[in-house]
Amino acid sequence: MKPFSYARPADVAEAVRTVATEPGAVFLGGGTNLVDHLKLGVARPELVVDVRRLTSRAVVDLEDGGLRIGAAVTNAELAADRRVRERYPVLAQALLSGATGQLRNMATTGGNPLQRTRCVYFQDVTTACNKREPGSGCTAVGGSTRNHAILGTPGVLPDPTAAETCIATHPSDMAVALAALDALVHVQGPAGERLVPFPELHRLPDDDPSRDTVLEHGELITAIDLPPLAAGARSAYRKVRDRASYAFALVSVAAVVPGDGEIRLALGGVAHKPWRARRAEEILRGAPLTEHAVRGAMEAELTAAQPQPGVDGGNGFKIPLVQRTVVATVRDLALEA
Amino acid sequence: MPELLDPRAIGTDLARRDGAAKVCGTATYAFETPVERPAFAHIVQATVPLGRITAVDTSAVDALDGVLAVLTAGNAERLAWTDDRELAVLQDDEVAFRGQPVGVVIAETSELARQAADLLRFTYDEREHDSELTVDHPGLYKPDKVNAGFPTDTAEGDVAGAMATAHATVEQTYATAMYHNNPLEPHATTALWDAEAEVPLTLWDSTQGVHPARSTVAKIFGLERERIRVVCPYVGGGFGSKGTPHANLVLAAMAARALPGRPVRLALTRQQMFFLAGYRTPTIQRMQVAADRTGRLQAIAIDVVEQTSRIKEFAEQTGVPTRMMYASPSRRTTHRVAALDVPVPSWMRAPGECPGMFGPEVALDELAEALEMDPVELRIRNEPEKDPESGKPWSSRNLVACLREGAERFGWADRPPAGHRDGDWLVGTGVASSVYPTYRQASSTATVRFEAGRYAVEIGAADLGTGAWTVLPQIAADALDVPVDDVEVRIGDTRYPRASVAGGSSGTNTWGSAIVVAAGAFRDKFGGDPADGDEVSGDVDQAERDSDHAAYAFGAQFTEVRVHADTGELRVPRLYGVFAAGRIVNPRTARSQLIGGMTMGLSMALHENSVWDPRVGQVVNHDLAEYHISVNADVADVQAHWIDEHDPWVNVMGSKGIGEIGITGTAAAVVNAVHRATGIRVRDLPVTLDKVLAGLP
Ligand SMILES: Cc1cc2nc3c(=O)[nH]c(=O)nc-3n(C[C@H](O)[C@H](O)[C@H](O)COP(=O)(O)OP(=O)(O)OC[C@H]3O[C@@H](n4cnc5c(N)ncnc54)[C@H](O)[C@@H]3O)c2cc1C
């Protein structure tokens, strides 16, 4: 644990300016992830800038029928919002499947998608990790990989010493739902506001596993918009884990059927980011959503999957598991109709 | 045969005497003991799995204000006794396992101590380490004996012959994982050294035994026992990991001695508990069972492979329950141990019986399947008339009654067929037996004193949340023949008479027996109308002790497991246990113990698994977000029942231990139920969804 300063600026502009000009500064939301990292030495900031009271804590209706969620809205509040439950069940279900009541009361809309991987080596400063310490190598490859990625993994695998090596997964449930909903992220930076489509917020490890998202240092999430869904649209979130609650997903699926012959599928627990199954979506476009069709589409999606061996048995099981889970989720959605 | 106490308070549902203080937060635990100006210590751990420290750089720490001391092998005091290398901390430059203490920092605040610990720089000369247990590890050896003093190997009859000729046989290998006790309250101490005082060293420590802890500390520091006081009114769980002192207690005492007059607080972090507080060894169990056409066992054998630390032998007695559980003319048990560069294993709830009732109880299920026989019936058929190992009669043995009553309560006869499907779920049911020996420790003394119209009973016992604060007054009340409200029991302090460790489910048996002796002596000496201050002591060694019978508690566990047909997720709607554990002194606290044990057994079945990374040489899932224990949502209905058992031999309360039996057999019952649901036999724990995917439709 390293001492740090704490600041609570007057407004968003000041907060953004403060963090943007101080390389060692970080934003603090509910603190449920960052504070753990401060204790473990995973995060070693000089300055912690509390933004919890600066952004909106309201969910407001947009003219187009969508919703705007302020970055300070807690996960608990959002999951309980009647409009979210009725119009975006995938999101309410994802939120409620995450963490615990106590954590959801603290966790924020801005902080949740930016929580960091639960890779055990990332969280242990005595082991090498490219995400925590760029260039130090990756202890996860060939180690405990049960919770790790099978999709979008870097080409350098399995070299543990390469700076690009990283098989971490993004742990958020909420983010998987937001990716399937094609949400839009309002980002405030030193140069002004920009909108980032949610599926493009997170990145693959590529050449720099230390970067989880496309956000630049000092960019603040102020709100997230949910685009409108047609009246007949259906959606669901299915999370699979060993323990029935208080566990991160082994795999998860957010499925949205907007009602125009399309299906949107986002997968959790399988990649460095919430994984939009674009290939499967493409195959299924306009097709009847039979079990057979969905299974075939997922097979195509997963041809590139790279199972990881590991000291804990590895994560090859995620390939059949995610396929089965998608098939079941879409089947149950169809039954609902 | 001892004359049983006439139970009046015994058997009643007395609420916990310490309950209100605990739920109001006024019960003080070791770390929060109110003291003046406490300093805070933080342990620094080795970051290599094997090697030697070649340099220590403290310069970054020297610059920090508020750091009071940094102790390393270079400047720490030399200890008087260093034979136990787990406890011989900071005595040399050797690193025997990753995470071993290499220093301790003491500072004005805990944050500062932790910061300073991060800033210390150790340079190591690292050597290649060996930390992976395998069934054919070249270093496997036969220990002289296994824990609790049992012989390492036993053999009778001709197992190989029976395996070759019997009607049905099973030969399989089973594995249990590495487990960490993880009590909610971490290992913690507040320590004070005041050389001028009559009792210079005071340790407020979270321990399962104040007197045993004091003896160990006395030996290590070369102090007379009388010069040390250990205090522990409350414990937030121990599950064996606080049964013997670990390095943290020695470091806390060292830290206090380095800062005379200043109380020092030291607590392990959750992560540190995965290196320094003991754990249950992983086990590999090769089972052989053979039976005739009628299901009578012809042979049962278990060959156990497990690990210990290279610096200290701890040989879990995994094969021991196989020696006595069922009747079989041919039996064999062996233990082989690999000494690895790993942290030191230690006691964990039902050592021996917990892992040792996994392989055999699954193998019996496999045998029942081969015989096409009801697994309840198979167990009943192999009921031994007397202890197969010692040849002694049982003090009481009601396994069959537990199996029958459990089957009745569970609705076993009407259980669904194998592979039954209910909506999205595959449904299976399973059964296994439970067992735990009835132990009584050799020494414990209680004092009874008449004080202001009430009876004070003093004994240095420990209540780890089990109920000693409540149960001991019940025993004392009946022994003194007074209402329980007239009795005050004082425990958890070496100022009270010497008491044994709360371990081996022996506490109530041992301390209760001592109290009954003291109460009898008190009445003999002072009659029914004592004067204020009248006092007498009694020792457990004056209590009648039977050695002609084999004494065990028994039980049977039944479970319904549902496996999701799409995803393989496992949920447990029902887990029922029926136990025969002598007279139940307090049904409320007993039920908690039994349900707690069963829950821990369920956790072992479905979740618990300290993931060892042999490349790094440590447990990598070292916190409670990653090391999963079962939660309420995993299980719906957990019930513990007991049959009315009156054991005339064990002690005058007629009681056997109940703290550990609940965890034994549970995991096997779950595995057996998963097999019935899916057709998949999982032989290595935990049973996670990936292992059953292949059996799903
Ligand atoms: C034991 C445990 C179990 C959990 N289980 C689950 C689970 O099952 N599923 C799940 O999805 N999550 C789970 N979580 C994680 C939890 O959901 C996250 O910790 C939480 O959502 C993070 O939100 P926060 O507001 O507390 O973020 P913080 O901890 O405050 O911040 C997280 C990160 O986001 C940054 N940040 C915060 N706000 C902003 C902003 N407005 N703009 C830009 N950057 C910002 C911070 O700098 C930090 O890097 C679990 C957490 C714990 C501790």
PDB file of C-alpha atoms and ligand atoms in Angstrom, chain A residues 27-34 36 75 97-99 103 107-108 110-112 114-115 118 171-173 219-221 239 246-248, chain B residues 625, ligand 1:
ATOM      1  CA  PHE A  27     -10.670   8.442 -10.962  1.00  0.00           C
ATOM      2  CA  LEU A  28     -12.504   6.852  -8.073  1.00  0.00           C
ATOM      3  CA  GLY A  29     -16.060   5.610  -8.494  1.00  0.00           C
ATOM      4  CA  GLY A  30     -17.563   3.249  -5.941  1.00  0.00           C
ATOM      5  CA  GLY A  31     -14.071   2.033  -5.180  1.00  0.00           C
ATOM      6  CA  THR A  32     -15.030  -1.629  -5.046  1.00  0.00           C
ATOM      7  CA  ASN A  33     -12.292  -2.545  -7.482  1.00  0.00           C
ATOM      8  CA  LEU A  34      -9.822   0.335  -7.187  1.00  0.00           C
ATOM      9  CA  ASP A  36      -8.693  -3.484  -3.473  1.00  0.00           C
ATOM     10  CA  ASN A  75     -25.530  -1.013 -10.102  1.00  0.00           C
ATOM     11  CA  SER A  97     -25.992 -11.676 -11.475  1.00  0.00           C
ATOM     12  CA  GLY A  98     -22.910  -9.697 -10.503  1.00  0.00           C
ATOM     13  CA  ALA A  99     -21.139  -9.520  -7.158  1.00  0.00           C
ATOM     14  CA  LEU A 103     -21.082  -4.393  -3.761  1.00  0.00           C
ATOM     15  CA  ALA A 107     -20.489   0.007  -7.713  1.00  0.00           C
ATOM     16  CA  THR A 108     -21.202   2.683 -10.313  1.00  0.00           C
ATOM     17  CA  GLY A 110     -18.903   4.479 -14.805  1.00  0.00           C
ATOM     18  CA  GLY A 111     -16.742   2.161 -12.715  1.00  0.00           C
ATOM     19  CA  ASN A 112     -18.263  -1.205 -13.548  1.00  0.00           C
ATOM     20  CA  LEU A 114     -13.768  -0.201 -16.241  1.00  0.00           C
ATOM     21  CA  GLN A 115     -13.168  -2.795 -13.546  1.00  0.00           C
ATOM     22  CA  ARG A 118      -9.612 -10.926 -12.102  1.00  0.00           C
ATOM     23  CA  PRO A 171     -14.906  -9.761 -15.764  1.00  0.00           C
ATOM     24  CA  SER A 172     -17.915  -7.444 -15.941  1.00  0.00           C
ATOM     25  CA  ASP A 173     -21.399  -8.835 -16.473  1.00  0.00           C
ATOM     26  CA  GLU A 219     -11.089  10.659 -20.025  1.00  0.00           C
ATOM     27  CA  LEU A 220     -14.121  10.335 -17.786  1.00  0.00           C
ATOM     28  CA  ILE A 221     -17.283   8.357 -18.449  1.00  0.00           C
ATOM     29  CA  LYS A 239     -24.373 -16.392 -16.616  1.00  0.00           C
ATOM     30  CA  TYR A 246     -20.983 -14.205  -5.706  1.00  0.00           C
ATOM     31  CA  ALA A 247     -18.821 -15.587  -8.475  1.00  0.00           C
ATOM     32  CA  PHE A 248     -17.594 -14.219 -11.759  1.00  0.00           C
TER      33      PHE A 248
ATOM     34  CA  ALA B 625     -13.125 -13.925  -4.297  1.00  0.00           C
TER      35      ALA B 625
HETATM   36  C1  LIG C   1     -15.692 -10.027  -4.412  1.00  0.00           C
HETATM   37  C2  LIG C   1     -16.191  -9.333  -5.648  1.00  0.00           C
HETATM   38  C3  LIG C   1     -17.031 -10.009  -6.512  1.00  0.00           C
HETATM   39  C4  LIG C   1     -17.474  -9.383  -7.650  1.00  0.00           C
HETATM   40  N1  LIG C   1     -18.278 -10.078  -8.522  1.00  0.00           N
HETATM   41  C5  LIG C   1     -18.643  -9.504  -9.682  1.00  0.00           C
HETATM   42  C6  LIG C   1     -19.415 -10.185 -10.651  1.00  0.00           C
HETATM   43  O1  LIG C   1     -19.831 -11.318 -10.426  1.00  0.00           O
HETATM   44  N2  LIG C   1     -19.713  -9.593 -11.812  1.00  0.00           N
HETATM   45  C7  LIG C   1     -19.292  -8.304 -12.070  1.00  0.00           C
HETATM   46  O2  LIG C   1     -19.603  -7.809 -13.133  1.00  0.00           O
HETATM   47  N3  LIG C   1     -18.559  -7.626 -11.179  1.00  0.00           N
HETATM   48  C8  LIG C   1     -18.228  -8.186 -10.007  1.00  0.00           C
HETATM   49  N4  LIG C   1     -17.472  -7.489  -9.112  1.00  0.00           N
HETATM   50  C9  LIG C   1     -16.858  -6.230  -9.545  1.00  0.00           C
HETATM   51  C10 LIG C   1     -17.713  -5.040  -9.312  1.00  0.00           C
HETATM   52  O3  LIG C   1     -18.838  -5.089 -10.153  1.00  0.00           O
HETATM   53  C11 LIG C   1     -16.839  -3.848  -9.667  1.00  0.00           C
HETATM   54  O4  LIG C   1     -15.843  -3.750  -8.679  1.00  0.00           O
HETATM   55  C12 LIG C   1     -17.619  -2.568  -9.725  1.00  0.00           C
HETATM   56  O5  LIG C   1     -18.604  -2.622 -10.711  1.00  0.00           O
HETATM   57  C13 LIG C   1     -16.676  -1.405 -10.048  1.00  0.00           C
HETATM   58  O6  LIG C   1     -17.375  -0.200  -9.940  1.00  0.00           O
HETATM   59  P1  LIG C   1     -16.879   0.962  -8.973  1.00  0.00           P
HETATM   60  O7  LIG C   1     -17.755   2.126  -9.171  1.00  0.00           O
HETATM   61  O8  LIG C   1     -16.760   0.490  -7.579  1.00  0.00           O
HETATM   62  O9  LIG C   1     -15.437   1.198  -9.596  1.00  0.00           O
HETATM   63  P2  LIG C   1     -14.079   1.697  -8.951  1.00  0.00           P
HETATM   64  O10 LIG C   1     -13.461   0.632  -8.175  1.00  0.00           O
HETATM   65  O11 LIG C   1     -14.288   3.005  -8.276  1.00  0.00           O
HETATM   66  O12 LIG C   1     -13.261   1.962 -10.272  1.00  0.00           O
HETATM   67  C14 LIG C   1     -12.928   0.954 -11.197  1.00  0.00           C
HETATM   68  C15 LIG C   1     -12.085   1.581 -12.292  1.00  0.00           C
HETATM   69  O13 LIG C   1     -12.843   2.482 -13.062  1.00  0.00           O
HETATM   70  C16 LIG C   1     -12.272   3.798 -13.029  1.00  0.00           C
HETATM   71  N5  LIG C   1     -13.414   4.713 -12.991  1.00  0.00           N
HETATM   72  C17 LIG C   1     -14.398   4.722 -12.044  1.00  0.00           C
HETATM   73  N6  LIG C   1     -15.363   5.598 -12.429  1.00  0.00           N
HETATM   74  C18 LIG C   1     -14.979   6.113 -13.618  1.00  0.00           C
HETATM   75  C19 LIG C   1     -15.575   7.036 -14.539  1.00  0.00           C
HETATM   76  N7  LIG C   1     -16.755   7.611 -14.300  1.00  0.00           N
HETATM   77  N8  LIG C   1     -14.910   7.337 -15.677  1.00  0.00           N
HETATM   78  C20 LIG C   1     -13.699   6.773 -15.940  1.00  0.00           C
HETATM   79  N9  LIG C   1     -13.088   5.922 -15.123  1.00  0.00           N
HETATM   80  C21 LIG C   1     -13.743   5.561 -13.977  1.00  0.00           C
HETATM   81  C22 LIG C   1     -11.369   3.805 -11.832  1.00  0.00           C
HETATM   82  O14 LIG C   1     -10.291   4.684 -11.996  1.00  0.00           O
HETATM   83  C23 LIG C   1     -10.912   2.368 -11.766  1.00  0.00           C
HETATM   84  O15 LIG C   1      -9.837   2.179 -12.666  1.00  0.00           O
HETATM   85  C24 LIG C   1     -17.067  -8.059  -7.935  1.00  0.00           C
HETATM   86  C25 LIG C   1     -16.237  -7.376  -7.040  1.00  0.00           C
HETATM   87  C26 LIG C   1     -15.800  -8.001  -5.902  1.00  0.00           C
HETATM   88  C27 LIG C   1     -14.927  -7.247  -4.961  1.00  0.00           C
END
